[in-house]
């Protein structure tokens, strides 16, 4: 044919002779060439020479796969035979990697070696949150003293955004790191061995589990109360906030009372709350201590110092947060007025833009007494109805504002 041809190997088919297709015209049959198939640019044939190659080399691809599988099988058997040693080596390598990572973090962040004891008080000097301190400069450290003279149950109060949750988390993390054998972010620390760390910090909500956020909180506290003992650590942040304030106060009061009544068998428990009336309802006990986040300034100009000190806070500082968040003055002014009346035991006045209720009653009565069949008075009654609608709108608007407060 005078065309350049090539010999090719194709799995499952073997060796073939490939002749290029130069035109779109029908290709003539070639003597002693057995046609096999045609591709887009060549026709492939079996010849005597190709069959000899098949006999000599066989199906090379299948042979390669067979030998490859046999090699992998032998390798798998060898690995399984040495599996215990390999697992031990991997465990040692991972442990070394973990220790090196810990050592690097310790050196970079000036962590100190804690003293882990069998039993005794939890003492932390200048404790820091290992992550929060990397994002805030300067980070304000805090001391922690729980157990024996320091009290086993601490009730922490403080304004919103004053650092309560960060402090509680840092205590839990320091205790956890010490149990890992790691140094801790503190000047010094004495950590007693604990059997469990129970937390109610983050509410795990999901449509799939079919429970409310409040029920999730209750379940977390329930597991802590049923599974925790003297050797346990409780970190409970604002328990009871997901329901009515009176019910939440009662739940927190019952929880703190139960823990305090255990005396020296109580777990090391750190609780925070905005229910400032709870301390007034709790009995005096040697295991309960009150702590607060220190602030300076008066309402409207509070400065957070982020330091833990003994005491009780009676103001959540929520209105100061409203002011800083840009809430309209009409809302914050009304909120200040209502809170002031509640604290002084005075009656909460109706907002000035809400009409007198007696006038509203009169207008409603007029509207209900309308005689629509009297067409001559319809225009006058329409004006009365418009005034009634205006007054009702103001009244409802004022009620909504009061309800939001």
mmCIF file of C-alpha atoms in Angstrom:
data_model
loop_
_atom_site.group_PDB
_atom_site.id
_atom_site.type_symbol
_atom_site.label_atom_id
_atom_site.label_comp_id
_atom_site.label_asym_id
_atom_site.label_seq_id
_atom_site.Cartn_x
_atom_site.Cartn_y
_atom_site.Cartn_z
ATOM 1 C CA UNK A 1 0.000 0.000 0.000
ATOM 2 C CA UNK A 2 3.031 2.256 0.339
ATOM 3 C CA UNK A 3 1.712 3.660 3.665
ATOM 4 C CA UNK A 4 3.662 3.860 6.907
ATOM 5 C CA UNK A 5 2.309 1.337 9.383
ATOM 6 C CA UNK A 6 2.934 0.643 13.057
ATOM 7 C CA UNK A 7 2.619 -2.365 15.308
ATOM 8 C CA UNK A 8 0.576 -1.687 18.450
ATOM 9 C CA UNK A 9 -0.413 -3.604 21.530
ATOM 10 C CA UNK A 10 -4.032 -3.327 22.718
ATOM 11 C CA UNK A 11 -5.149 -5.078 25.940
ATOM 12 C CA UNK A 12 -7.542 -7.968 25.431
ATOM 13 C CA UNK A 13 -6.872 -7.864 21.655
ATOM 14 C CA UNK A 14 -3.121 -8.304 21.459
ATOM 15 C CA UNK A 15 -0.699 -7.065 18.817
ATOM 16 C CA UNK A 16 -2.167 -5.461 15.692
ATOM 17 C CA UNK A 17 -0.821 -3.735 12.616
ATOM 18 C CA UNK A 18 -2.187 -0.219 12.247
ATOM 19 C CA UNK A 19 -2.469 1.416 8.805
ATOM 20 C CA UNK A 20 -3.328 5.111 8.652
ATOM 21 C CA UNK A 21 -6.438 6.229 6.756
ATOM 22 C CA UNK A 22 -5.483 8.924 4.276
ATOM 23 C CA UNK A 23 -8.835 9.535 2.536
ATOM 24 C CA UNK A 24 -12.469 9.141 3.361
ATOM 25 C CA UNK A 25 -12.866 6.661 0.490
ATOM 26 C CA UNK A 26 -13.507 3.004 1.210
ATOM 27 C CA UNK A 27 -10.267 1.209 1.987
ATOM 28 C CA UNK A 28 -9.470 -1.858 -0.161
ATOM 29 C CA UNK A 29 -8.910 -5.214 1.479
ATOM 30 C CA UNK A 30 -5.245 -6.112 1.920
ATOM 31 C CA UNK A 31 -4.226 -9.711 1.123
ATOM 32 C CA UNK A 32 -3.186 -11.753 4.190
ATOM 33 C CA UNK A 33 -4.322 -8.885 6.453
ATOM 34 C CA UNK A 34 -7.301 -9.791 8.626
ATOM 35 C CA UNK A 35 -9.292 -6.657 9.491
ATOM 36 C CA UNK A 36 -9.986 -6.246 13.245
ATOM 37 C CA UNK A 37 -11.453 -2.733 13.739
ATOM 38 C CA UNK A 38 -11.210 0.840 12.559
ATOM 39 C CA UNK A 39 -10.541 3.947 14.625
ATOM 40 C CA UNK A 40 -10.878 7.567 13.581
ATOM 41 C CA UNK A 41 -7.451 7.680 11.914
ATOM 42 C CA UNK A 42 -6.376 4.054 11.279
ATOM 43 C CA UNK A 43 -7.476 0.537 10.378
ATOM 44 C CA UNK A 44 -6.108 -2.289 12.498
ATOM 45 C CA UNK A 45 -5.227 -5.742 11.183
ATOM 46 C CA UNK A 46 -4.003 -9.108 12.343
ATOM 47 C CA UNK A 47 -1.133 -10.564 10.348
ATOM 48 C CA UNK A 48 0.965 -13.658 10.684
ATOM 49 C CA UNK A 49 3.694 -11.671 12.391
ATOM 50 C CA UNK A 50 1.207 -10.183 14.864
ATOM 51 C CA UNK A 51 -0.066 -13.671 15.728
ATOM 52 C CA UNK A 52 3.517 -14.833 16.320
ATOM 53 C CA UNK A 53 3.991 -11.922 18.731
ATOM 54 C CA UNK A 54 0.770 -12.958 20.496
ATOM 55 C CA UNK A 55 2.070 -16.490 20.858
ATOM 56 C CA UNK A 56 5.456 -15.347 22.113
ATOM 57 C CA UNK A 57 4.387 -12.600 24.552
ATOM 58 C CA UNK A 58 0.751 -13.444 25.226
ATOM 59 C CA UNK A 59 -1.651 -10.882 26.678
ATOM 60 C CA UNK A 60 0.986 -8.650 28.295
ATOM 61 C CA UNK A 61 -1.528 -6.370 30.092
ATOM 62 C CA UNK A 62 -3.305 -9.239 31.825
ATOM 63 C CA UNK A 63 0.039 -10.707 32.845
ATOM 64 C CA UNK A 64 1.117 -7.345 34.272
ATOM 65 C CA UNK A 65 -2.096 -7.107 36.308
ATOM 66 C CA UNK A 66 -1.707 -10.667 37.560
ATOM 67 C CA UNK A 67 1.837 -10.056 38.733
ATOM 68 C CA UNK A 68 0.901 -6.703 40.240
ATOM 69 C CA UNK A 69 -1.939 -8.278 42.241
ATOM 70 C CA UNK A 70 0.335 -11.075 43.400
ATOM 71 C CA UNK A 71 2.923 -8.530 44.569
ATOM 72 C CA UNK A 72 0.283 -6.500 46.434
ATOM 73 C CA UNK A 73 -1.032 -9.662 48.070
ATOM 74 C CA UNK A 74 2.418 -10.609 49.294
ATOM 75 C CA UNK A 75 2.976 -7.050 50.549
ATOM 76 C CA UNK A 76 -0.356 -7.112 52.424
ATOM 77 C CA UNK A 77 0.536 -10.427 54.034
ATOM 78 C CA UNK A 78 3.913 -9.071 55.090
ATOM 79 C CA UNK A 79 2.307 -5.939 56.590
ATOM 80 C CA UNK A 80 -0.351 -7.954 58.438
ATOM 81 C CA UNK A 81 2.336 -10.209 59.807
ATOM 82 C CA UNK A 82 4.171 -7.160 61.228
ATOM 83 C CA UNK A 83 1.008 -5.180 62.030
ATOM 84 C CA UNK A 84 1.471 -5.048 65.843
ATOM 85 C CA UNK A 85 4.969 -3.632 65.446
ATOM 86 C CA UNK A 86 3.824 -1.137 62.823
ATOM 87 C CA UNK A 87 0.929 0.043 65.007
ATOM 88 C CA UNK A 88 3.303 0.488 67.925
ATOM 89 C CA UNK A 89 5.662 2.501 65.718
ATOM 90 C CA UNK A 90 2.803 4.694 64.461
ATOM 91 C CA UNK A 91 1.584 5.297 68.013
ATOM 92 C CA UNK A 92 5.078 6.322 69.077
ATOM 93 C CA UNK A 93 5.480 8.626 66.076
ATOM 94 C CA UNK A 94 2.107 10.290 66.746
ATOM 95 C CA UNK A 95 2.968 10.694 70.433
ATOM 96 C CA UNK A 96 6.297 12.300 69.565
ATOM 97 C CA UNK A 97 4.529 14.601 67.109
ATOM 98 C CA UNK A 98 2.010 15.603 69.803
ATOM 99 C CA UNK A 99 4.753 16.233 72.365
ATOM 100 C CA UNK A 100 6.726 18.341 69.903
ATOM 101 C CA UNK A 101 3.626 20.404 69.119
ATOM 102 C CA UNK A 102 2.968 20.922 72.841
ATOM 103 C CA UNK A 103 6.586 21.891 73.434
ATOM 104 C CA UNK A 104 6.467 24.436 70.627
ATOM 105 C CA UNK A 105 3.267 26.039 71.970
ATOM 106 C CA UNK A 106 4.696 26.092 75.507
ATOM 107 C CA UNK A 107 7.876 27.868 74.391
ATOM 108 C CA UNK A 108 6.099 30.369 72.156
ATOM 109 C CA UNK A 109 3.474 31.351 74.751
ATOM 110 C CA UNK A 110 5.399 31.153 78.040
ATOM 111 C CA UNK A 111 3.302 28.402 79.609
ATOM 112 C CA UNK A 112 4.323 26.919 82.960
ATOM 113 C CA UNK A 113 4.484 23.404 84.357
ATOM 114 C CA UNK A 114 1.494 22.703 86.656
ATOM 115 C CA UNK A 115 1.634 20.639 89.814
ATOM 116 C CA UNK A 116 -0.872 17.813 89.446
ATOM 117 C CA UNK A 117 -1.889 16.395 92.837
ATOM 118 C CA UNK A 118 -4.044 13.461 93.888
ATOM 119 C CA UNK A 119 -6.461 15.647 95.842
ATOM 120 C CA UNK A 120 -6.754 19.137 97.224
ATOM 121 C CA UNK A 121 -7.729 22.653 96.119
ATOM 122 C CA UNK A 122 -7.595 24.005 92.577
ATOM 123 C CA UNK A 123 -5.183 26.932 92.545
ATOM 124 C CA UNK A 124 -4.340 28.949 89.424
ATOM 125 C CA UNK A 125 -2.240 32.120 89.503
ATOM 126 C CA UNK A 126 -2.583 34.532 86.566
ATOM 127 C CA UNK A 127 -4.480 32.055 84.439
ATOM 128 C CA UNK A 128 -5.067 32.904 80.785
ATOM 129 C CA UNK A 129 -7.274 31.608 77.994
ATOM 130 C CA UNK A 130 -4.897 29.822 75.544
ATOM 131 C CA UNK A 131 -6.704 31.097 72.434
ATOM 132 C CA UNK A 132 -8.250 34.369 73.554
ATOM 133 C CA UNK A 133 -4.891 35.753 74.659
ATOM 134 C CA UNK A 134 -3.641 35.407 71.071
ATOM 135 C CA UNK A 135 -6.354 37.783 69.802
ATOM 136 C CA UNK A 136 -6.355 40.446 72.553
ATOM 137 C CA UNK A 137 -3.439 42.619 73.640
ATOM 138 C CA UNK A 138 -3.147 42.984 76.531
ATOM 139 C CA UNK A 139 -5.033 39.984 77.879
ATOM 140 C CA UNK A 140 -6.004 40.376 81.551
ATOM 141 C CA UNK A 141 -5.088 37.224 83.562
ATOM 142 C CA UNK A 142 -7.118 36.036 86.559
ATOM 143 C CA UNK A 143 -6.506 33.897 89.643
ATOM 144 C CA UNK A 144 -8.650 30.930 90.639
ATOM 145 C CA UNK A 145 -8.881 29.355 94.092
ATOM 146 C CA UNK A 146 -11.451 26.583 94.582
ATOM 147 C CA UNK A 147 -11.743 23.978 97.325
ATOM 148 C CA UNK A 148 -11.085 24.110 101.070
ATOM 149 C CA UNK A 149 -10.680 27.801 102.015
ATOM 150 C CA UNK A 150 -11.570 28.964 98.519
ATOM 151 C CA UNK A 151 -15.001 27.289 98.503
ATOM 152 C CA UNK A 152 -16.005 24.461 96.196
ATOM 153 C CA UNK A 153 -18.928 26.260 94.531
ATOM 154 C CA UNK A 154 -18.407 29.680 92.909
ATOM 155 C CA UNK A 155 -21.322 31.798 91.649
ATOM 156 C CA UNK A 156 -20.055 34.389 89.168
ATOM 157 C CA UNK A 157 -21.978 37.523 88.173
ATOM 158 C CA UNK A 158 -21.126 40.483 86.008
ATOM 159 C CA UNK A 159 -22.392 42.764 83.236
ATOM 160 C CA UNK A 160 -22.793 41.540 79.690
ATOM 161 C CA UNK A 161 -19.489 41.422 77.760
ATOM 162 C CA UNK A 162 -17.441 41.643 80.978
ATOM 163 C CA UNK A 163 -15.549 38.371 80.354
ATOM 164 C CA UNK A 164 -17.421 35.786 82.447
ATOM 165 C CA UNK A 165 -17.571 33.091 79.762
ATOM 166 C CA UNK A 166 -13.909 33.515 78.780
ATOM 167 C CA UNK A 167 -12.834 33.148 82.413
ATOM 168 C CA UNK A 168 -14.910 29.999 82.925
ATOM 169 C CA UNK A 169 -13.610 28.425 79.739
ATOM 170 C CA UNK A 170 -10.003 29.190 80.633
ATOM 171 C CA UNK A 171 -10.378 27.391 83.980
ATOM 172 C CA UNK A 172 -11.774 24.310 82.224
ATOM 173 C CA UNK A 173 -9.043 24.382 79.559
ATOM 174 C CA UNK A 174 -6.228 24.739 82.092
ATOM 175 C CA UNK A 175 -7.525 21.744 84.061
ATOM 176 C CA UNK A 176 -7.903 19.743 80.852
ATOM 177 C CA UNK A 177 -4.406 20.610 79.563
ATOM 178 C CA UNK A 178 -2.871 19.622 82.901
ATOM 179 C CA UNK A 179 -4.532 16.194 82.646
ATOM 180 C CA UNK A 180 -3.044 15.790 79.168
ATOM 181 C CA UNK A 181 0.421 16.207 80.649
ATOM 182 C CA UNK A 182 0.800 19.623 79.036
ATOM 183 C CA UNK A 183 2.032 22.822 80.633
ATOM 184 C CA UNK A 184 -0.616 25.521 81.113
ATOM 185 C CA UNK A 185 -1.108 29.248 80.375
ATOM 186 C CA UNK A 186 -0.575 30.549 83.904
ATOM 187 C CA UNK A 187 2.177 31.783 86.196
ATOM 188 C CA UNK A 188 1.661 28.706 88.384
ATOM 189 C CA UNK A 189 -1.064 26.117 88.924
ATOM 190 C CA UNK A 190 -1.924 23.293 91.293
ATOM 191 C CA UNK A 191 -4.437 20.971 89.671
ATOM 192 C CA UNK A 192 -6.167 18.123 91.554
ATOM 193 C CA UNK A 193 -7.039 15.032 89.555
ATOM 194 C CA UNK A 194 -10.649 15.092 88.297
ATOM 195 C CA UNK A 195 -12.660 12.181 86.937
ATOM 196 C CA UNK A 196 -14.965 14.274 84.711
ATOM 197 C CA UNK A 197 -15.341 17.792 83.347
ATOM 198 C CA UNK A 198 -19.032 18.629 82.827
ATOM 199 C CA UNK A 199 -19.966 21.787 80.930
ATOM 200 C CA UNK A 200 -23.087 23.748 80.080
ATOM 201 C CA UNK A 201 -21.586 26.443 77.923
ATOM 202 C CA UNK A 202 -22.706 25.847 74.364
ATOM 203 C CA UNK A 203 -26.251 24.841 73.479
ATOM 204 C CA UNK A 204 -26.246 22.123 70.826
ATOM 205 C CA UNK A 205 -29.384 22.772 68.745
ATOM 206 C CA UNK A 206 -30.578 20.769 65.774
ATOM 207 C CA UNK A 207 -33.895 20.117 64.080
ATOM 208 C CA UNK A 208 -32.839 16.474 63.761
ATOM 209 C CA UNK A 209 -32.741 15.823 67.528
ATOM 210 C CA UNK A 210 -36.191 17.344 68.023
ATOM 211 C CA UNK A 211 -35.578 19.198 71.288
ATOM 212 C CA UNK A 212 -35.550 22.885 72.198
ATOM 213 C CA UNK A 213 -32.465 24.820 73.258
ATOM 214 C CA UNK A 214 -33.768 24.949 76.824
ATOM 215 C CA UNK A 215 -34.232 21.168 76.933
ATOM 216 C CA UNK A 216 -30.671 20.743 75.618
ATOM 217 C CA UNK A 217 -29.416 22.909 78.513
ATOM 218 C CA UNK A 218 -31.444 20.929 81.034
ATOM 219 C CA UNK A 219 -30.137 17.625 79.649
ATOM 220 C CA UNK A 220 -26.537 18.822 79.976
ATOM 221 C CA UNK A 221 -27.056 19.825 83.611
ATOM 222 C CA UNK A 222 -28.931 16.589 84.298
ATOM 223 C CA UNK A 223 -25.982 14.507 83.080
ATOM 224 C CA UNK A 224 -23.638 16.561 85.253
ATOM 225 C CA UNK A 225 -25.754 16.177 88.381
ATOM 226 C CA UNK A 226 -26.245 12.432 87.900
ATOM 227 C CA UNK A 227 -22.663 11.625 86.873
ATOM 228 C CA UNK A 228 -20.597 14.162 88.802
ATOM 229 C CA UNK A 229 -19.125 13.775 92.264
ATOM 230 C CA UNK A 230 -16.508 15.300 94.513
ATOM 231 C CA UNK A 231 -13.725 14.633 91.989
ATOM 232 C CA UNK A 232 -15.592 16.341 89.127
ATOM 233 C CA UNK A 233 -15.413 19.855 87.654
ATOM 234 C CA UNK A 234 -18.622 21.697 86.658
ATOM 235 C CA UNK A 235 -18.555 24.668 84.247
ATOM 236 C CA UNK A 236 -22.133 25.975 83.940
ATOM 237 C CA UNK A 237 -22.735 29.247 82.086
ATOM 238 C CA UNK A 238 -26.081 31.042 82.617
ATOM 239 C CA UNK A 239 -28.255 28.010 83.314
ATOM 240 C CA UNK A 240 -31.990 28.800 83.054
ATOM 241 C CA UNK A 241 -31.716 31.682 80.599
ATOM 242 C CA UNK A 242 -33.785 29.873 77.941
ATOM 243 C CA UNK A 243 -37.108 30.079 79.783
ATOM 244 C CA UNK A 244 -39.220 32.538 81.786
ATOM 245 C CA UNK A 245 -37.050 34.633 84.111
ATOM 246 C CA UNK A 246 -38.863 33.490 87.260
ATOM 247 C CA UNK A 247 -38.592 29.835 86.246
ATOM 248 C CA UNK A 248 -34.933 30.226 85.296
ATOM 249 C CA UNK A 249 -34.206 31.889 88.627
ATOM 250 C CA UNK A 250 -35.902 29.045 90.479
ATOM 251 C CA UNK A 251 -33.966 26.413 88.488
ATOM 252 C CA UNK A 252 -30.609 28.078 89.134
ATOM 253 C CA UNK A 253 -31.494 28.562 92.803
ATOM 254 C CA UNK A 254 -32.318 24.870 93.145
ATOM 255 C CA UNK A 255 -29.110 23.843 91.357
ATOM 256 C CA UNK A 256 -26.799 26.035 93.463
ATOM 257 C CA UNK A 257 -28.576 25.041 96.680
ATOM 258 C CA UNK A 258 -28.240 21.344 95.886
ATOM 259 C CA UNK A 259 -24.540 21.680 95.114
ATOM 260 C CA UNK A 260 -23.907 23.783 98.221
ATOM 261 C CA UNK A 261 -25.790 21.322 100.435
ATOM 262 C CA UNK A 262 -23.313 18.598 99.477
ATOM 263 C CA UNK A 263 -20.757 20.418 101.546
ATOM 264 C CA UNK A 264 -17.203 19.166 101.119
ATOM 265 C CA UNK A 265 -18.533 16.376 98.881
ATOM 266 C CA UNK A 266 -19.657 18.930 96.306
ATOM 267 C CA UNK A 267 -17.856 19.014 92.956
ATOM 268 C CA UNK A 268 -15.661 21.950 92.041
ATOM 269 C CA UNK A 269 -18.408 24.031 90.419
ATOM 270 C CA UNK A 270 -18.108 27.333 88.582
ATOM 271 C CA UNK A 271 -21.469 28.894 87.645
ATOM 272 C CA UNK A 272 -22.352 32.247 86.082
ATOM 273 C CA UNK A 273 -25.679 34.078 86.048
ATOM 274 C CA UNK A 274 -27.539 37.304 85.335
ATOM 275 C CA UNK A 275 -30.218 36.434 87.900
ATOM 276 C CA UNK A 276 -28.877 38.824 90.518
ATOM 277 C CA UNK A 277 -31.586 38.039 93.078
ATOM 278 C CA UNK A 278 -30.324 34.448 93.485
ATOM 279 C CA UNK A 279 -27.571 35.236 96.052
ATOM 280 C CA UNK A 280 -30.139 36.924 98.300
ATOM 281 C CA UNK A 281 -32.161 33.698 98.413
ATOM 282 C CA UNK A 282 -29.291 31.324 99.171
ATOM 283 C CA UNK A 283 -28.346 30.296 102.719
ATOM 284 C CA UNK A 284 -24.928 30.973 104.185
ATOM 285 C CA UNK A 285 -22.616 28.006 103.625
ATOM 286 C CA UNK A 286 -18.906 27.409 103.858
ATOM 287 C CA UNK A 287 -18.541 25.965 100.357
ATOM 288 C CA UNK A 288 -20.281 28.754 98.396
ATOM 289 C CA UNK A 289 -18.405 31.850 97.240
ATOM 290 C CA UNK A 290 -19.653 34.858 95.268
ATOM 291 C CA UNK A 291 -17.433 36.313 92.552
ATOM 292 C CA UNK A 292 -17.969 39.159 90.119
ATOM 293 C CA UNK A 293 -16.321 40.787 87.118
ATOM 294 C CA UNK A 294 -14.957 44.143 88.234
ATOM 295 C CA UNK A 295 -16.080 47.331 86.479
ATOM 296 C CA UNK A 296 -15.652 51.061 86.944
ATOM 297 C CA UNK A 297 -17.957 53.962 86.202
ATOM 298 C CA UNK A 298 -21.677 54.513 86.456
ATOM 299 C CA UNK A 299 -24.531 53.329 84.277
ATOM 300 C CA UNK A 300 -24.086 54.687 80.788
ATOM 301 C CA UNK A 301 -20.310 54.865 81.069
ATOM 302 C CA UNK A 302 -19.168 51.460 82.353
ATOM 303 C CA UNK A 303 -15.527 50.403 81.859
ATOM 304 C CA UNK A 304 -14.838 46.659 81.968
ATOM 305 C CA UNK A 305 -11.682 45.690 83.887
ATOM 306 C CA UNK A 306 -12.000 41.924 83.182
ATOM 307 C CA UNK A 307 -10.806 41.049 86.709
ATOM 308 C CA UNK A 308 -12.402 38.512 89.069
ATOM 309 C CA UNK A 309 -13.040 39.919 92.555
ATOM 310 C CA UNK A 310 -15.228 38.812 95.496
ATOM 311 C CA UNK A 311 -18.752 40.222 95.477
ATOM 312 C CA UNK A 312 -22.104 40.332 93.700
ATOM 313 C CA UNK A 313 -23.148 42.472 90.735
ATOM 314 C CA UNK A 314 -26.721 43.792 90.739
ATOM 315 C CA UNK A 315 -26.700 45.289 87.254
ATOM 316 C CA UNK A 316 -26.318 43.390 83.986
ATOM 317 C CA UNK A 317 -25.270 46.511 82.076
ATOM 318 C CA UNK A 318 -27.654 45.556 79.272
ATOM 319 C CA UNK A 319 -28.762 49.140 78.693
ATOM 320 C CA UNK A 320 -25.158 50.253 78.246
ATOM 321 C CA UNK A 321 -24.801 47.591 75.570
ATOM 322 C CA UNK A 322 -27.968 48.943 73.907
ATOM 323 C CA UNK A 323 -26.485 52.441 73.826
ATOM 324 C CA UNK A 324 -23.220 51.202 72.286
ATOM 325 C CA UNK A 325 -25.122 49.117 69.718
ATOM 326 C CA UNK A 326 -26.946 52.180 68.369
ATOM 327 C CA UNK A 327 -30.485 51.310 69.555
ATOM 328 C CA UNK A 328 -32.779 54.398 69.160
ATOM 329 C CA UNK A 329 -32.882 56.748 72.147
ATOM 330 C CA UNK A 330 -36.655 56.343 72.438
ATOM 331 C CA UNK A 331 -36.190 52.670 73.239
ATOM 332 C CA UNK A 332 -33.300 53.070 75.685
ATOM 333 C CA UNK A 333 -34.923 56.047 77.464
ATOM 334 C CA UNK A 334 -38.109 54.100 77.997
ATOM 335 C CA UNK A 335 -36.086 51.088 79.192
ATOM 336 C CA UNK A 336 -34.238 53.257 81.737
ATOM 337 C CA UNK A 337 -37.572 54.629 82.964
ATOM 338 C CA UNK A 338 -39.117 51.184 83.430
ATOM 339 C CA UNK A 339 -36.041 49.720 85.174
ATOM 340 C CA UNK A 340 -35.825 52.721 87.518
ATOM 341 C CA UNK A 341 -39.471 52.268 88.546
ATOM 342 C CA UNK A 342 -38.990 48.528 89.124
ATOM 343 C CA UNK A 343 -35.933 49.062 91.319
ATOM 344 C CA UNK A 344 -37.647 51.756 93.378
ATOM 345 C CA UNK A 345 -40.858 49.754 93.719
ATOM 346 C CA UNK A 346 -42.913 52.394 91.910
ATOM 347 C CA UNK A 347 -45.767 51.900 89.466
ATOM 348 C CA UNK A 348 -44.618 51.895 85.850
ATOM 349 C CA UNK A 349 -46.241 54.863 84.083
ATOM 350 C CA UNK A 350 -47.907 54.512 80.713
ATOM 351 C CA UNK A 351 -45.864 56.024 77.917
ATOM 352 C CA UNK A 352 -46.804 59.602 77.079
ATOM 353 C CA UNK A 353 -47.819 58.837 73.511
ATOM 354 C CA UNK A 354 -50.340 56.182 74.622
ATOM 355 C CA UNK A 355 -53.862 57.727 74.955
ATOM 356 C CA UNK A 356 -55.805 57.456 78.202
ATOM 357 C CA UNK A 357 -57.519 54.079 78.424
ATOM 358 C CA UNK A 358 -60.863 55.648 79.318
ATOM 359 C CA UNK A 359 -60.811 57.619 76.077
ATOM 360 C CA UNK A 360 -60.130 54.415 74.188
ATOM 361 C CA UNK A 361 -63.121 52.758 75.913
ATOM 362 C CA UNK A 362 -65.360 55.647 74.943
ATOM 363 C CA UNK A 363 -64.228 55.561 71.341
ATOM 364 C CA UNK A 364 -64.788 51.802 71.143
ATOM 365 C CA UNK A 365 -68.282 52.197 72.598
ATOM 366 C CA UNK A 366 -69.119 54.847 70.007
ATOM 367 C CA UNK A 367 -67.861 52.574 67.251
ATOM 368 C CA UNK A 368 -69.930 49.634 68.509
ATOM 369 C CA UNK A 369 -73.088 51.792 68.736
ATOM 370 C CA UNK A 370 -72.870 52.892 65.099
ATOM 371 C CA UNK A 371 -76.148 52.579 63.150
ATOM 372 C CA UNK A 372 -75.048 51.991 59.603
ATOM 373 C CA UNK A 373 -78.643 52.262 58.284
ATOM 374 C CA UNK A 374 -78.739 55.937 59.207
ATOM 375 C CA UNK A 375 -77.103 57.272 56.030
ATOM 376 C CA UNK A 376 -77.481 60.947 57.010
ATOM 377 C CA UNK A 377 -75.040 60.513 59.925
ATOM 378 C CA UNK A 378 -72.526 58.361 58.022
ATOM 379 C CA UNK A 379 -70.146 61.206 57.203
ATOM 380 C CA UNK A 380 -69.968 62.333 60.840
ATOM 381 C CA UNK A 381 -69.574 58.768 62.035
ATOM 382 C CA UNK A 382 -66.806 58.211 59.477
ATOM 383 C CA UNK A 383 -64.817 61.065 61.002
ATOM 384 C CA UNK A 384 -65.340 59.549 64.453
ATOM 385 C CA UNK A 385 -64.208 56.174 63.147
ATOM 386 C CA UNK A 386 -61.042 57.737 61.689
ATOM 387 C CA UNK A 387 -60.227 59.334 65.035
ATOM 388 C CA UNK A 388 -60.901 56.010 66.746
ATOM 389 C CA UNK A 389 -58.582 54.198 64.357
ATOM 390 C CA UNK A 390 -55.840 56.775 64.959
ATOM 391 C CA UNK A 391 -56.146 56.445 68.728
ATOM 392 C CA UNK A 392 -56.216 52.648 68.578
ATOM 393 C CA UNK A 393 -53.090 52.653 66.423
ATOM 394 C CA UNK A 394 -51.215 54.814 68.946
ATOM 395 C CA UNK A 395 -52.447 52.672 71.803
ATOM 396 C CA UNK A 396 -51.321 49.385 70.203
ATOM 397 C CA UNK A 397 -47.977 50.883 69.201
ATOM 398 C CA UNK A 398 -47.360 51.971 72.771
ATOM 399 C CA UNK A 399 -48.323 48.550 74.117
ATOM 400 C CA UNK A 400 -45.916 46.828 71.714
ATOM 401 C CA UNK A 401 -43.110 49.145 72.817
ATOM 402 C CA UNK A 402 -43.874 48.436 76.472
ATOM 403 C CA UNK A 403 -43.963 44.678 75.836
ATOM 404 C CA UNK A 404 -40.564 44.790 74.090
ATOM 405 C CA UNK A 405 -39.073 46.608 77.069
#
